CSV table of C-alpha atoms in Angstrom, one decimal:
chain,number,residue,atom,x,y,z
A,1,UNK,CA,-73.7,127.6,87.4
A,2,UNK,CA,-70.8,128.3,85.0
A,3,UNK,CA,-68.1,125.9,86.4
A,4,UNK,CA,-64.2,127.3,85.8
A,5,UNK,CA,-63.1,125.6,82.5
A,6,UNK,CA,-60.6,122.7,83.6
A,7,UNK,CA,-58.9,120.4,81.1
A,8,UNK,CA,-60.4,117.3,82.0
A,9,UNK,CA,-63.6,118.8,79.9
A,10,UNK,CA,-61.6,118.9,77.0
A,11,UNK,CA,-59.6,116.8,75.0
A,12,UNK,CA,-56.1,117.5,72.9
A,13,UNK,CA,-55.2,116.8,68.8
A,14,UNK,CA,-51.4,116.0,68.5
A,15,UNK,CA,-49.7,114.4,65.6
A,16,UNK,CA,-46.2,114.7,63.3
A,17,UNK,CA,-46.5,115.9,59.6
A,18,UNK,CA,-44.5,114.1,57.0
A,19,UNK,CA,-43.6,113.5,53.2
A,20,UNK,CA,-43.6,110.7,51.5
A,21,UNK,CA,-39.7,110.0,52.3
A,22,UNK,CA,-40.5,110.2,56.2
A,23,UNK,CA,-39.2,113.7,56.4
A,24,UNK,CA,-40.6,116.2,59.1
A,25,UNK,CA,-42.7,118.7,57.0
A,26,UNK,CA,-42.3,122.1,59.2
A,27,UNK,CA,-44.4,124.9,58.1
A,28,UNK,CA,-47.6,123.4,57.7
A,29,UNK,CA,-51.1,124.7,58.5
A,30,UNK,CA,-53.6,122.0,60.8
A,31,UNK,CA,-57.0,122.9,60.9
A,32,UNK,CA,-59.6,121.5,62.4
A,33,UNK,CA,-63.3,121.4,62.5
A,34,UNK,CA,-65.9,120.3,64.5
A,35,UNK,CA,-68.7,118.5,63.1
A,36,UNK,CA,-71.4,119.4,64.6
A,37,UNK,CA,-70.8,123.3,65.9
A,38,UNK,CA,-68.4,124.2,62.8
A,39,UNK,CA,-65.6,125.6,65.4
A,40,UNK,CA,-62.3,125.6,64.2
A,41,UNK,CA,-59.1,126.0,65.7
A,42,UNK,CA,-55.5,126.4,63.3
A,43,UNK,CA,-51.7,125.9,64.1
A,44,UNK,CA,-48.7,125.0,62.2
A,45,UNK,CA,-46.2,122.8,62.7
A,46,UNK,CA,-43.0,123.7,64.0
A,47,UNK,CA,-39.2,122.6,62.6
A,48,UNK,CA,-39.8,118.6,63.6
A,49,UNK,CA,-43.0,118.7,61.9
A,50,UNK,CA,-45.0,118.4,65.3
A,51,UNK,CA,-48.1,119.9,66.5
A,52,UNK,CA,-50.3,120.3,69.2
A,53,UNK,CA,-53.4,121.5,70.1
A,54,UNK,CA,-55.1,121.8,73.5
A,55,UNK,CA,-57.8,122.2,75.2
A,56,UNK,CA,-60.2,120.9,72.4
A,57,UNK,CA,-63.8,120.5,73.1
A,58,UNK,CA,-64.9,117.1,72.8
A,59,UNK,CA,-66.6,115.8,69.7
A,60,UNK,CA,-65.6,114.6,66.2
A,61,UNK,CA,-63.5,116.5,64.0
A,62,UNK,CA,-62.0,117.0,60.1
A,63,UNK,CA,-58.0,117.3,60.6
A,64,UNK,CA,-56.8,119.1,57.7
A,65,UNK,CA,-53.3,119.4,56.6
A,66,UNK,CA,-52.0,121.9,53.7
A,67,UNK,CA,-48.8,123.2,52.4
A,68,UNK,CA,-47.7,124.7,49.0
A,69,UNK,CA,-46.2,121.7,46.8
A,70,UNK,CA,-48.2,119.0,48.9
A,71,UNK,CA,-51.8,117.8,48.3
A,72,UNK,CA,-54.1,118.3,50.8
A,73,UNK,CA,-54.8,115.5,53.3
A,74,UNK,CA,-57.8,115.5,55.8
A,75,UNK,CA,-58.5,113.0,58.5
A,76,UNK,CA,-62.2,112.4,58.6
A,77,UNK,CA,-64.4,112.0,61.7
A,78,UNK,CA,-61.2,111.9,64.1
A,79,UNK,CA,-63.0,111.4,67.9
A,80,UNK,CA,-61.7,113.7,70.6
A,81,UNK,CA,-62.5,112.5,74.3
A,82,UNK,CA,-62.8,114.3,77.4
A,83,UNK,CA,-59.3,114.1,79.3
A,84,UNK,CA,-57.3,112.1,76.5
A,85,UNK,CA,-55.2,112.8,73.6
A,86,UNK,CA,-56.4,112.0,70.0
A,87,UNK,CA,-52.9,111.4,67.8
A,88,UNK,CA,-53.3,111.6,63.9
A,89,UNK,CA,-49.7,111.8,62.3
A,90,UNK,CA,-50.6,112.6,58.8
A,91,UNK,CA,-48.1,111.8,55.5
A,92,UNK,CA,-48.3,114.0,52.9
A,93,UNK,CA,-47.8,113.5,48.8
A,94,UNK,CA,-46.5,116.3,46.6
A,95,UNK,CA,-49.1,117.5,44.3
A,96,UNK,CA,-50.8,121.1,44.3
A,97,UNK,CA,-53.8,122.1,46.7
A,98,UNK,CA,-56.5,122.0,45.1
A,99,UNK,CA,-55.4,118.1,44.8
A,100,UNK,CA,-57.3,116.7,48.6
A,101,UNK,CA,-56.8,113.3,49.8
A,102,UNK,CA,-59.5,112.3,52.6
A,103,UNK,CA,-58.8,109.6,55.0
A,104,UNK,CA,-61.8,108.4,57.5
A,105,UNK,CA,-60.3,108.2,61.0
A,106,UNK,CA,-60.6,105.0,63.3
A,107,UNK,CA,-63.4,105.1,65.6
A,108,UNK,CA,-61.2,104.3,68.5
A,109,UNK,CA,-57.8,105.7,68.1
A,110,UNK,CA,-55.0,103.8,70.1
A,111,UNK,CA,-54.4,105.3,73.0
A,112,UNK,CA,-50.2,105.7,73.2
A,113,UNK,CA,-49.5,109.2,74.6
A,114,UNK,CA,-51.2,108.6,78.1
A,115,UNK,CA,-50.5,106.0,80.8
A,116,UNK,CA,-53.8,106.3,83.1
A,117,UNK,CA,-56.3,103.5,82.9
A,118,UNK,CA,-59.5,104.1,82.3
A,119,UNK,CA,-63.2,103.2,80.6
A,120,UNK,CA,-65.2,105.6,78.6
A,121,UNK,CA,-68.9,104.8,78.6
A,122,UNK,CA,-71.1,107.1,76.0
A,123,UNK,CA,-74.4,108.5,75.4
A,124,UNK,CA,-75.5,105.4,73.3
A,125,UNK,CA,-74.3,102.7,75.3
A,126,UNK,CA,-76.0,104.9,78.2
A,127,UNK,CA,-79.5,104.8,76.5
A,128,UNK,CA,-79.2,101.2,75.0
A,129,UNK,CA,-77.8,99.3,77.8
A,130,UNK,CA,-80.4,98.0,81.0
A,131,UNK,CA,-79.7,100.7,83.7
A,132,UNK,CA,-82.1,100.2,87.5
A,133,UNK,CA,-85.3,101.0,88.1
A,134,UNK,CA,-83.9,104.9,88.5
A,135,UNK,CA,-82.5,105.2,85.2
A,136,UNK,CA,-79.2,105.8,86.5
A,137,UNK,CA,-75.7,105.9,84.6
A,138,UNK,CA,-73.9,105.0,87.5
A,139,UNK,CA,-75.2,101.8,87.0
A,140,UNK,CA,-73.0,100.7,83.9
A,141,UNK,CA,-70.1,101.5,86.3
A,142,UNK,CA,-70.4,97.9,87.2
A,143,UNK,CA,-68.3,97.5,83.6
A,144,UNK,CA,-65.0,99.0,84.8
A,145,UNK,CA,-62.4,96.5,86.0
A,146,UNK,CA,-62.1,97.0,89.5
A,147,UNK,CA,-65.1,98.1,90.6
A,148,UNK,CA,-67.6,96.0,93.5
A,149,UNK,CA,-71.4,96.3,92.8
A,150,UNK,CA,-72.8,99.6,92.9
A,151,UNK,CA,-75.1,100.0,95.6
A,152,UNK,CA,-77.3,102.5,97.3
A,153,UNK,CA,-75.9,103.6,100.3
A,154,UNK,CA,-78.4,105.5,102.0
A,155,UNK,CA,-82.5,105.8,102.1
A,156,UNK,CA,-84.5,107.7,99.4
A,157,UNK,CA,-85.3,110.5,102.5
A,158,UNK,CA,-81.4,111.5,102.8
A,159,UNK,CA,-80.5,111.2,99.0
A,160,UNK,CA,-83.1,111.1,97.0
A,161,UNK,CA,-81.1,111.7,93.4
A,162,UNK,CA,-80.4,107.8,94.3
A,163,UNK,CA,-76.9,107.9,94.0
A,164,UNK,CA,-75.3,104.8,94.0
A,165,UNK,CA,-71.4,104.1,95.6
A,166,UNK,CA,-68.5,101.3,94.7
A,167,UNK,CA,-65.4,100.6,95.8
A,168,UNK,CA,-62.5,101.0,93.4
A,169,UNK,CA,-59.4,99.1,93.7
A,170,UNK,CA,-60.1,97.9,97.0
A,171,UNK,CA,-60.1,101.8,98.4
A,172,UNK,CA,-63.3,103.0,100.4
A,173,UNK,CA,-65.8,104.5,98.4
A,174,UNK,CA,-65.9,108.2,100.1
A,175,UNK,CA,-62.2,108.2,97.9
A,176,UNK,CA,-64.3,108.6,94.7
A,177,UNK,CA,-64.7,111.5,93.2
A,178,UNK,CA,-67.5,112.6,90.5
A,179,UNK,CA,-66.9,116.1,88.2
A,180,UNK,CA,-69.6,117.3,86.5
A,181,UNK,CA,-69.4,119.8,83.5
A,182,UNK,CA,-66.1,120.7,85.6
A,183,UNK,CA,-67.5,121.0,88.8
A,184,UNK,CA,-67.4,119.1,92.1
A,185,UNK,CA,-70.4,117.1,92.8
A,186,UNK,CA,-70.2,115.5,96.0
A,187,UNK,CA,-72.7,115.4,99.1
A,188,UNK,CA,-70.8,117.1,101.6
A,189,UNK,CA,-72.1,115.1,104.6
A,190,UNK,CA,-72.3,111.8,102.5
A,191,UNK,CA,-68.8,111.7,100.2
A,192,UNK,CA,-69.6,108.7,99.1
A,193,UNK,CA,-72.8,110.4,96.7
A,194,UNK,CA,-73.2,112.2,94.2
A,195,UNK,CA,-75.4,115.4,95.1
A,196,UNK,CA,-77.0,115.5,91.5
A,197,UNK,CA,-77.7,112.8,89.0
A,198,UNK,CA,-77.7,113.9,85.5
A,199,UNK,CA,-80.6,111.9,83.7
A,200,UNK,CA,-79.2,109.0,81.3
A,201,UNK,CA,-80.8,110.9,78.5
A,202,UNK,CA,-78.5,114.4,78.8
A,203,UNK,CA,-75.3,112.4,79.7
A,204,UNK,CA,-72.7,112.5,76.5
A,205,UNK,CA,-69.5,111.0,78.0
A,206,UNK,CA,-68.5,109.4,81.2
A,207,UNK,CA,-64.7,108.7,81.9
A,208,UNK,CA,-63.9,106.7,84.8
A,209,UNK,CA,-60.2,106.7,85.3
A,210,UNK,CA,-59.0,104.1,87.8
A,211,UNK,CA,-55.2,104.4,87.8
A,212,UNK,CA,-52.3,106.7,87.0
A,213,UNK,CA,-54.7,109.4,86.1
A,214,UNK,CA,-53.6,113.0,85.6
A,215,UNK,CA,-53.2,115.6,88.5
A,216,UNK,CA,-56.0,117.8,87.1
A,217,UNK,CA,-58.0,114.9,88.2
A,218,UNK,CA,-56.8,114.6,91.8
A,219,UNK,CA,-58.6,114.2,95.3
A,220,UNK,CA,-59.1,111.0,94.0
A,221,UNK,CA,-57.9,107.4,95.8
A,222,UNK,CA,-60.1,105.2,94.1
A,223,UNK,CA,-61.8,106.6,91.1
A,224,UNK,CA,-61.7,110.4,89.1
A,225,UNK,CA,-65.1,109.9,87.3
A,226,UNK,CA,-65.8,112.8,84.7
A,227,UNK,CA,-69.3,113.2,83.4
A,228,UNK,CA,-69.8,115.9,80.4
A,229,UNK,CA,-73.3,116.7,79.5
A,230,UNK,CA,-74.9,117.2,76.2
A,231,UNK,CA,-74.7,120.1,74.3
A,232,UNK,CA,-76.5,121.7,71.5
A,233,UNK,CA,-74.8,121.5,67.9
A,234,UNK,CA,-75.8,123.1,64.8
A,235,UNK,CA,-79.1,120.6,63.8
A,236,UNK,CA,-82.1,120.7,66.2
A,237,UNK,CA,-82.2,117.4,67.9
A,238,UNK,CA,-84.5,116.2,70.7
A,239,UNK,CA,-86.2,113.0,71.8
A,240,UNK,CA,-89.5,112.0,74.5
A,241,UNK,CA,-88.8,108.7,76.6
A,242,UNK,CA,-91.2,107.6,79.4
A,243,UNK,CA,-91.0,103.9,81.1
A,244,UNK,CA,-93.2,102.5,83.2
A,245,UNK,CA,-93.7,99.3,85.9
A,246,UNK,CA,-97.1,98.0,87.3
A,247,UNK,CA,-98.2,95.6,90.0
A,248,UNK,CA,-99.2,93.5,86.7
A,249,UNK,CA,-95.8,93.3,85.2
A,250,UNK,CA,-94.6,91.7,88.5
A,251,UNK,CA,-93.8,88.2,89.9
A,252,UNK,CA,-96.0,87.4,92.6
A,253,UNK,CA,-93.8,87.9,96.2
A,254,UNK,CA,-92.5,85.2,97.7
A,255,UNK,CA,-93.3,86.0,101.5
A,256,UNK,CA,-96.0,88.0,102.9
A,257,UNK,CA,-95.6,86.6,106.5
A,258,UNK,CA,-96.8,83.6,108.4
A,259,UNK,CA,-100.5,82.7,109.7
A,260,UNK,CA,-102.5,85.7,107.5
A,261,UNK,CA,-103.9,87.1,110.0
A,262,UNK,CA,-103.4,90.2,107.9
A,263,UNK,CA,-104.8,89.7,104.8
A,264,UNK,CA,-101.9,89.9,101.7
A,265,UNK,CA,-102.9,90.6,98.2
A,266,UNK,CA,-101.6,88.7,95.3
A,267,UNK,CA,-99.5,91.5,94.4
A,268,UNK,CA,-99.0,94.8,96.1
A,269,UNK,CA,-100.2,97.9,94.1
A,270,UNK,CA,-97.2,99.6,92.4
A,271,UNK,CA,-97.1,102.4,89.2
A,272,UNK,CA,-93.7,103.9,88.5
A,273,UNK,CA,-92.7,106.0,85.7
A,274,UNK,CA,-90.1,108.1,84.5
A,275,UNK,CA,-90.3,110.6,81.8
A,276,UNK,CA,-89.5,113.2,79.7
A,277,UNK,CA,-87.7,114.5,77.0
A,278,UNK,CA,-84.8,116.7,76.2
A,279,UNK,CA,-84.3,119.4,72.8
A,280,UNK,CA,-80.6,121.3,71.8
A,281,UNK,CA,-79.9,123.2,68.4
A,282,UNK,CA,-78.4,126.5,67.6
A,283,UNK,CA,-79.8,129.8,68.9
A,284,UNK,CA,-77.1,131.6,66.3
A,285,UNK,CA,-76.0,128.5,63.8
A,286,UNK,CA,-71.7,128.2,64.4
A,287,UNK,CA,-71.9,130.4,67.6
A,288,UNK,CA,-74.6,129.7,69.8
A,289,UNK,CA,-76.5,126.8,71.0
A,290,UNK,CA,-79.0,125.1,73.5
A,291,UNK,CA,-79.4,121.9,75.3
A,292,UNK,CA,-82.6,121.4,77.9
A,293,UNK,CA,-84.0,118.6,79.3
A,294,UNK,CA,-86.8,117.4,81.5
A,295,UNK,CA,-87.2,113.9,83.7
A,296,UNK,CA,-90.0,113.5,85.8
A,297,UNK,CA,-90.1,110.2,88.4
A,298,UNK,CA,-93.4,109.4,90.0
A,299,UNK,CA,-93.8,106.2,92.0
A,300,UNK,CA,-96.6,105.1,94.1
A,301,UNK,CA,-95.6,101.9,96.0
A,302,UNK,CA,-97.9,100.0,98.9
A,303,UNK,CA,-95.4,97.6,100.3
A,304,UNK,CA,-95.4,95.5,103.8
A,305,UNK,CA,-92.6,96.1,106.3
A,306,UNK,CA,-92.5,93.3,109.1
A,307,UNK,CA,-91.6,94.5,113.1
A,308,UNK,CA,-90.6,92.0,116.1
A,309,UNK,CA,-93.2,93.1,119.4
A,310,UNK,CA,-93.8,92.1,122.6
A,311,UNK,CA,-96.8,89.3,122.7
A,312,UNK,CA,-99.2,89.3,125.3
A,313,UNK,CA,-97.3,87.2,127.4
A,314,UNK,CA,-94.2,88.9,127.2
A,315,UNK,CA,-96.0,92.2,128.0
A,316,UNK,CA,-97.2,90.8,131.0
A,317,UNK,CA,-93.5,89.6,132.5
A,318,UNK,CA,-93.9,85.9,131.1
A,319,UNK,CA,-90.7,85.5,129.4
A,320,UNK,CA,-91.1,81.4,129.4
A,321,UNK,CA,-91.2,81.4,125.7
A,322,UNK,CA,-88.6,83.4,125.0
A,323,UNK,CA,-85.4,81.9,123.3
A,324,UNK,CA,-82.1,83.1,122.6
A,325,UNK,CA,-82.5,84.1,118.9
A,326,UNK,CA,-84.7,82.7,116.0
A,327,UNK,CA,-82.0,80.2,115.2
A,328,UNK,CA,-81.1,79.5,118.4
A,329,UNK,CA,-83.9,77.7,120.6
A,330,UNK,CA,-82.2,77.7,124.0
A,331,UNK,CA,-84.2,79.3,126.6
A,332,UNK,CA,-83.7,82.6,127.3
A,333,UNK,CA,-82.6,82.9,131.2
A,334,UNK,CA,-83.9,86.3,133.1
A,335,UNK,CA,-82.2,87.3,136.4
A,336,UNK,CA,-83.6,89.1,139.1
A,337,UNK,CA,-81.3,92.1,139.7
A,338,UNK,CA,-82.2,92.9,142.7
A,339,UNK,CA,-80.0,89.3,144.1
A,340,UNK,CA,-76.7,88.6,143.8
A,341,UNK,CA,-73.1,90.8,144.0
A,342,UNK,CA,-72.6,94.1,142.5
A,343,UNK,CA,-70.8,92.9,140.0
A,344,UNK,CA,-73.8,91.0,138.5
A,345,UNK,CA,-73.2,87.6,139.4
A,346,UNK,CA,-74.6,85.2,142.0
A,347,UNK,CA,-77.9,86.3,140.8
A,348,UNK,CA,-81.1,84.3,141.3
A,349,UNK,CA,-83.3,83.7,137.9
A,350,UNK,CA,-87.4,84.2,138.1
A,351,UNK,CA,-89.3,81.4,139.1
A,352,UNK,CA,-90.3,79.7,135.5
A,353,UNK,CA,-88.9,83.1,133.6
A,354,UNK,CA,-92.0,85.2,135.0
A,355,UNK,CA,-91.2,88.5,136.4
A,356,UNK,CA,-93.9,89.7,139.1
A,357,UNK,CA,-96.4,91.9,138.1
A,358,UNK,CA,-95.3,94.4,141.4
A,359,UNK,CA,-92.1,94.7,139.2
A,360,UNK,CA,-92.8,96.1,136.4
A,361,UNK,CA,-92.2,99.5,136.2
A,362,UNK,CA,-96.1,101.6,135.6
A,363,UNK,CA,-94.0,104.0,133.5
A,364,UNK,CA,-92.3,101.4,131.0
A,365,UNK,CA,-95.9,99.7,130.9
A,366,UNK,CA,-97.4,103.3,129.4
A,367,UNK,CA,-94.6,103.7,127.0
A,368,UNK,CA,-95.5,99.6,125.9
A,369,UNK,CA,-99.0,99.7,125.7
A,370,UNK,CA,-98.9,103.8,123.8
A,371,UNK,CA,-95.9,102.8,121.3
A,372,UNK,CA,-96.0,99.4,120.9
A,373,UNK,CA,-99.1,96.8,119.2
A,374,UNK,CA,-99.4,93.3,119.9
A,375,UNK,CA,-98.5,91.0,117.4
A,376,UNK,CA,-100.9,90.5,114.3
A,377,UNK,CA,-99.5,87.4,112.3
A,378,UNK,CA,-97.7,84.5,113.5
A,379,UNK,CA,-94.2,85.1,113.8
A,380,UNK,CA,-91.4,82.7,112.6
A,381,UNK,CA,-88.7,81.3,114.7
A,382,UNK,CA,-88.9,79.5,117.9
A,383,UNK,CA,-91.5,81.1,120.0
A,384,UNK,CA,-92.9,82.9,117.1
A,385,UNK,CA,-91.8,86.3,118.0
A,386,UNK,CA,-89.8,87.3,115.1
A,387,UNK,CA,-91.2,89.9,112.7
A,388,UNK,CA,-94.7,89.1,114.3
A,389,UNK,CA,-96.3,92.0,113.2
A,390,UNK,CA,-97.0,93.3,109.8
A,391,UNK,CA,-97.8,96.9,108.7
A,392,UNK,CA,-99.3,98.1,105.3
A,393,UNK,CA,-97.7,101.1,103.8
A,394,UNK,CA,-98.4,103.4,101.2
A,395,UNK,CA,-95.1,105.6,100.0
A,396,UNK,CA,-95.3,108.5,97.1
A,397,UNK,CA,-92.3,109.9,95.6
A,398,UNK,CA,-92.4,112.4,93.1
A,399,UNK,CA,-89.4,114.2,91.4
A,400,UNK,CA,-88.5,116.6,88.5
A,401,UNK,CA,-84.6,117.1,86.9
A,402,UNK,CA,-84.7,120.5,85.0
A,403,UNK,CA,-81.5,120.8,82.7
A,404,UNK,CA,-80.4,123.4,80.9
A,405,UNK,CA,-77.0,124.2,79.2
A,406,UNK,CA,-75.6,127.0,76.9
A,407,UNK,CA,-72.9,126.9,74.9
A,408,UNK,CA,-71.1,129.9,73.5
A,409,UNK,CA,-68.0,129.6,70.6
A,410,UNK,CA,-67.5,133.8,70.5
A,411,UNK,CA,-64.2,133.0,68.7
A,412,UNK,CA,-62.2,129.9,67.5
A,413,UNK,CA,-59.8,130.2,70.9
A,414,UNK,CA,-62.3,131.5,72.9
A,415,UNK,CA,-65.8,129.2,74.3
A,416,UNK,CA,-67.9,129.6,77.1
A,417,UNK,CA,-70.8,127.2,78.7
A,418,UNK,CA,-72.9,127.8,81.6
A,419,UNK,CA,-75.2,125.6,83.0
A,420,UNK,CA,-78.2,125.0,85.4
């Protein structure tokens, strides 16, 4: 897909050019130059020395500043962020041009043309920090003021990118929104996920603005998340990742049921892995370049899920042991409805809680003896008929994220991208 290009994919470079005595120096040529594709973009400043330049790809950039009877100046390394504005007023000291004085930039430059609060997160905090079992950026969401846990809202069956959800701010979490590369990635019939997860390893920049963000970031009530994907600069990069989790790397589980009636092992047989590996570079070197990736997920999980069932008793009309809840021992009253008003009271209870056999219904006894197994461990709570029986499973997942993303600089005003 090759979203519409909107400005929260891009950044801005605006500053004021002066001399030495604080004068505005109109007239002067800004260039700048990214540092890993070579694209560079020109203006002058106008009769107040200002300038501006928008719609700036993301990445870090030489400002250079020139102007007969002034020495060159160049701001080094200058970062430009995805939705934000990078400021560099530059002074400049009369000398000739082939004089150049070279300034490194600030890592971080103070933000002080925007009001919207927000938290940038970046491809090396994404790969160095501790992220869940799925590899998921969403999980270092859990650093922006405001935010509650992230959490998985629904089963691995329904979305099985494993999106996780938050609230923001106190607003429900279907008031999110998540842009991708410019486009809207939501589940339709799930708001509150993503549709796609981008693998950690081909994320470059995720902005999570929380308040007072811009309207180009709107449908938004709680959080405008923007996620920009790695492109492919002018040096061929690429890296191979794989992690993996075993039964052996495990603590022992706690609970397994009651009685062992079903034999537990010490551990339950588990192998997960992710892996991969991603390559980008130049196809034509200043003009043309590549970013792909692969992630594969495999798991293979035996687990035991615990059920409450009828026992023997029970199946046969004797409700005498049956209590109110499994915190609540009180005896469990059954009526007969065939006594008493229409309204349901004045009814007369079973002799000792036991229903007669005559009563039961031969069609409700099929559907218990065809759907439903007697109990195989001993159950907890009074009576013992709380997740009473115990079922061994064996669940397989196995996924593949396939990434792909082109980027085109055909002119210093003109880019394109498309990706898959």
């Amino acid at each position: 897909a090759a979203p519409a290009p909107a400005q929260e994919l891009y950044g801005s470079v605006v500053g004021v050019v002066k001399d030495a005595q604080g004068a505005f120096v109109p007239g002067a040529t800004i260039t700048i130059t990214n540092k890993d594709t070579n694209l560079t973009r020109d203006t002058t400043t106008g009769a107040e020395g200002t300038y501006s330049m928008a719609s700036v790809p993301a990445g870090r950039y030489d400002v250079k500043v020139s102007l007969q009877g002034f020495r060159e100046s160049v701001r080094a390394n200058v970062p430009v962020t995805i939705g934000q504005i990078s400021r560099v007023d530059i002074t400049l000291e009369v000398g000739t041009l082939s004089e150049t004085v070279t300034v490194a930039s600030e890592a971080q430059l103070l933000q002080t043309d925007k009001a919207d609060i927000h938290t940038e997160i970046k491809s090396s905090e994404l790969v160095a920090m501790p992220l869940n079992r799925f590899r998921n950026y969403q999980a270092l969401m859990n650093l922006v003021p405001g935010t509650t846990p992230m959490a998985f809202g629904n089963a691995e069956t329904d979305t099985p990118a494993r999106s996780l959800a938050t609230n923001v701010n106190g607003q429900a979490n279907t008031n999110n929104t998540t842009r991708t590369d410019g486009a809207t990635n939501m589940n339709v019939w799930l708001p509150n996920h993503n549709m796609y997860i981008s693998p950690a390893e081909t994320v470059d920049t995720v902005n999570v603005s929380t308040s007072s963000f811009d309207a180009e970031q709107g449908m938004a009530g709680g959080a405008a998340v923007t996620v920009i994907t790695k492109s492919g600069t002018n040096q061929f990069k690429g890296s191979a990742f794989e992690f993996y989790n075993g039964e052996k790397l495990n603590a022992k589980p706690y609970f397994f049921g009651v009685g062992g009636q079903a034999a537990a092992p010490p551990k339950l047989p588990l192998k997960a892995n992710i892996y991969g590996g991603t390559v980008g570079g130049p196809i034509s070197r200043n003009h043309l370049f590549f970013f792909g990736s692969f992630e594969g997920y495999k798991r293979r999980q035996s687990l035991f899920t615990f059920f409450s069932v009828p026992d023997a008793k029970i199946r046969a009309g004797d409700f005498s042991g049956a209590v109110v809840s499994a915190t609540n021992s009180a005896q469990q009253t059954i009526y007969n409805p065939f006594t008493g008003n229409a309204n349901g009271t004045g009814r007369d209870p079973f002799p000792s809680n036991q229903i007669p056999t005559g009563m039961l219904d031969p069609i409700a006894l099929k559907i218990q003896n065809l759907l439903y197994p007697l109990p195989n461990i001993q159950g907890i709570g009074a009576g013992g008929l709380v997740n009473n029986y115990q079922r061994s499973e064996t669940r397989t997942v196995d996924r593949g994220n396939y990434d792909g993303k082109v980027n085109w600089n055909r002119t210093a005003a003109w880019t394109r991208r498309s990706r898959t």
